[in-house]
Amino acid sequence: QVQLVESGGGSVQAGGSLRLSCAASGYTLSKNCVAWFRQAPGKEREWVASMRLGGMPAYVDSVKGRFTISQDNAKNTFYLQMNTLKPEDTAMYYCAAARTWYCPPEYDYWGQGTQVTVSS
């Protein structure tokens, strides 16, 4: 049974940083695509970043240069380092993982979500 457990959300002031973690069990990160999504109140879920096997990370334009997706295969955990946070980054953040090495339109596994709140 695959489980993704998130941690690291919280409240920060604009300009601050947070690092989200997503620990996987029953799943091997090194072989598949992983991603982060977010959903703000009243808005649709938005893809934020993804990283596929052997490929360069990809980011939504609004976070390029501020967010970094990475993974630690030894810990079977992937991360989203968020710097220079803005109020518009406020959302529930979800980690996701696919059963494929490429990043598909729909992901197979999801974390429970962690809240990020950025105050101005």
mmCIF file of C-alpha atoms in Angstrom:
data_model
loop_
_atom_site.group_PDB
_atom_site.id
_atom_site.type_symbol
_atom_site.label_atom_id
_atom_site.label_comp_id
_atom_site.label_asym_id
_atom_site.label_seq_id
_atom_site.Cartn_x
_atom_site.Cartn_y
_atom_site.Cartn_z
ATOM 1 C CA GLN A 1 0.000 0.000 0.000
ATOM 2 C CA VAL A 2 1.422 3.327 -1.068
ATOM 3 C CA GLN A 3 1.369 6.193 1.387
ATOM 4 C CA LEU A 4 2.601 9.745 1.015
ATOM 5 C CA VAL A 5 2.925 11.671 4.262
ATOM 6 C CA GLU A 6 3.514 15.388 4.108
ATOM 7 C CA SER A 7 5.015 17.712 6.648
ATOM 8 C CA GLY A 8 6.544 21.155 6.872
ATOM 9 C CA GLY A 9 3.676 23.532 6.278
ATOM 10 C CA GLY A 10 3.026 26.519 8.486
ATOM 11 C CA SER A 11 2.626 30.272 8.666
ATOM 12 C CA VAL A 12 5.328 32.689 7.611
ATOM 13 C CA GLN A 13 5.628 36.320 6.681
ATOM 14 C CA ALA A 14 6.167 37.388 3.115
ATOM 15 C CA GLY A 15 9.772 36.895 2.097
ATOM 16 C CA GLY A 16 10.193 33.898 4.364
ATOM 17 C CA SER A 17 10.930 30.284 3.553
ATOM 18 C CA LEU A 18 9.451 26.879 4.215
ATOM 19 C CA ARG A 19 10.417 23.377 3.187
ATOM 20 C CA LEU A 20 7.734 20.810 2.592
ATOM 21 C CA SER A 21 8.529 17.124 2.832
ATOM 22 C CA CYS A 22 6.719 14.130 1.421
ATOM 23 C CA ALA A 23 7.774 10.753 2.777
ATOM 24 C CA ALA A 24 6.792 7.785 0.649
ATOM 25 C CA SER A 25 6.201 4.220 1.722
ATOM 26 C CA GLY A 26 5.359 1.306 -0.528
ATOM 27 C CA TYR A 27 6.726 3.322 -3.443
ATOM 28 C CA THR A 28 10.166 3.923 -4.927
ATOM 29 C CA LEU A 29 10.774 7.570 -5.667
ATOM 30 C CA SER A 30 13.847 7.058 -7.782
ATOM 31 C CA LYS A 31 11.919 5.274 -10.538
ATOM 32 C CA ASN A 32 8.940 7.535 -11.033
ATOM 33 C CA CYS A 33 7.617 11.049 -11.433
ATOM 34 C CA VAL A 34 6.777 13.078 -8.348
ATOM 35 C CA ALA A 35 5.080 16.445 -8.067
ATOM 36 C CA TRP A 36 3.662 19.163 -5.881
ATOM 37 C CA PHE A 37 0.277 20.802 -6.312
ATOM 38 C CA ARG A 38 -1.547 23.496 -4.391
ATOM 39 C CA GLN A 39 -5.093 24.653 -3.964
ATOM 40 C CA ALA A 40 -6.096 28.022 -2.611
ATOM 41 C CA PRO A 41 -9.597 28.650 -1.215
ATOM 42 C CA GLY A 42 -12.089 29.085 -4.015
ATOM 43 C CA LYS A 43 -9.591 28.144 -6.678
ATOM 44 C CA GLU A 44 -8.833 25.028 -8.661
ATOM 45 C CA ARG A 45 -5.924 22.807 -7.816
ATOM 46 C CA GLU A 46 -2.752 24.035 -9.495
ATOM 47 C CA TRP A 47 0.330 22.105 -10.495
ATOM 48 C CA VAL A 48 3.414 23.689 -8.912
ATOM 49 C CA ALA A 49 6.410 21.516 -9.734
ATOM 50 C CA SER A 50 7.369 18.058 -10.883
ATOM 51 C CA MET A 51 10.428 15.951 -11.386
ATOM 52 C CA ARG A 52 10.597 12.865 -13.554
ATOM 53 C CA LEU A 53 13.156 10.113 -13.801
ATOM 54 C CA GLY A 54 16.215 11.427 -15.574
ATOM 55 C CA GLY A 55 14.672 14.777 -16.373
ATOM 56 C CA MET A 56 14.966 18.379 -15.364
ATOM 57 C CA PRO A 57 12.538 19.686 -12.774
ATOM 58 C CA ALA A 58 9.642 21.732 -14.088
ATOM 59 C CA TYR A 59 7.852 24.611 -12.398
ATOM 60 C CA VAL A 60 4.816 26.767 -12.900
ATOM 61 C CA ASP A 61 5.948 30.228 -13.955
ATOM 62 C CA SER A 62 4.772 31.899 -10.765
ATOM 63 C CA VAL A 63 7.272 29.978 -8.623
ATOM 64 C CA LYS A 64 10.272 29.751 -10.939
ATOM 65 C CA GLY A 65 13.408 30.974 -9.232
ATOM 66 C CA ARG A 66 11.777 30.750 -5.790
ATOM 67 C CA PHE A 67 10.787 27.090 -5.358
ATOM 68 C CA THR A 68 12.942 23.995 -5.766
ATOM 69 C CA ILE A 69 11.783 20.402 -5.965
ATOM 70 C CA SER A 70 14.249 17.736 -4.911
ATOM 71 C CA GLN A 71 14.371 14.223 -3.587
ATOM 72 C CA ASP A 72 16.461 12.075 -1.296
ATOM 73 C CA ASN A 73 16.298 8.537 -2.596
ATOM 74 C CA ALA A 74 17.982 7.118 0.489
ATOM 75 C CA LYS A 75 15.151 8.527 2.607
ATOM 76 C CA ASN A 76 12.503 7.900 -0.049
ATOM 77 C CA THR A 77 11.391 11.467 0.526
ATOM 78 C CA PHE A 78 10.928 14.420 -1.770
ATOM 79 C CA TYR A 79 10.822 18.076 -0.934
ATOM 80 C CA LEU A 80 9.623 21.474 -1.998
ATOM 81 C CA GLN A 81 11.896 24.255 -0.831
ATOM 82 C CA MET A 82 9.960 27.508 -0.979
ATOM 83 C CA ASN A 83 11.852 30.773 -0.722
ATOM 84 C CA THR A 84 10.796 34.390 -0.995
ATOM 85 C CA LEU A 85 7.247 33.406 -0.224
ATOM 86 C CA LYS A 86 4.422 35.709 -1.233
ATOM 87 C CA PRO A 87 0.857 36.013 0.106
ATOM 88 C CA GLU A 88 -0.391 34.561 -3.159
ATOM 89 C CA ASP A 89 1.479 31.341 -2.340
ATOM 90 C CA THR A 90 -1.031 30.728 0.461
ATOM 91 C CA ALA A 91 -2.718 27.391 -0.209
ATOM 92 C CA MET A 92 -3.035 23.783 0.794
ATOM 93 C CA TYR A 93 -0.074 21.979 -0.718
ATOM 94 C CA TYR A 94 -0.253 18.369 -1.846
ATOM 95 C CA CYS A 95 2.452 15.993 -2.888
ATOM 96 C CA ALA A 96 1.697 13.491 -5.621
ATOM 97 C CA ALA A 97 3.397 10.548 -7.238
ATOM 98 C CA ALA A 98 2.919 8.606 -10.435
ATOM 99 C CA ARG A 99 3.431 4.967 -11.302
ATOM 100 C CA THR A 100 5.334 6.002 -14.391
ATOM 101 C CA TRP A 101 8.781 7.450 -15.034
ATOM 102 C CA TYR A 102 7.199 10.255 -17.007
ATOM 103 C CA CYS A 103 4.848 12.794 -15.472
ATOM 104 C CA PRO A 104 1.272 11.988 -16.472
ATOM 105 C CA PRO A 105 -1.789 14.264 -16.579
ATOM 106 C CA GLU A 106 -3.227 12.458 -13.583
ATOM 107 C CA TYR A 107 -1.265 11.208 -10.611
ATOM 108 C CA ASP A 108 -1.830 7.937 -8.864
ATOM 109 C CA TYR A 109 -0.996 8.739 -5.262
ATOM 110 C CA TRP A 110 -1.597 11.808 -3.138
ATOM 111 C CA GLY A 111 -0.559 13.111 0.234
ATOM 112 C CA GLN A 112 -3.028 14.440 2.764
ATOM 113 C CA GLY A 113 -2.075 18.066 2.245
ATOM 114 C CA THR A 114 -0.277 20.617 4.360
ATOM 115 C CA GLN A 115 -1.327 24.234 4.809
ATOM 116 C CA VAL A 116 0.982 27.079 3.877
ATOM 117 C CA THR A 117 -0.066 30.566 4.920
ATOM 118 C CA VAL A 118 1.947 33.637 3.959
ATOM 119 C CA SER A 119 1.073 36.947 5.560
ATOM 120 C CA SER A 120 1.970 40.336 4.172
#
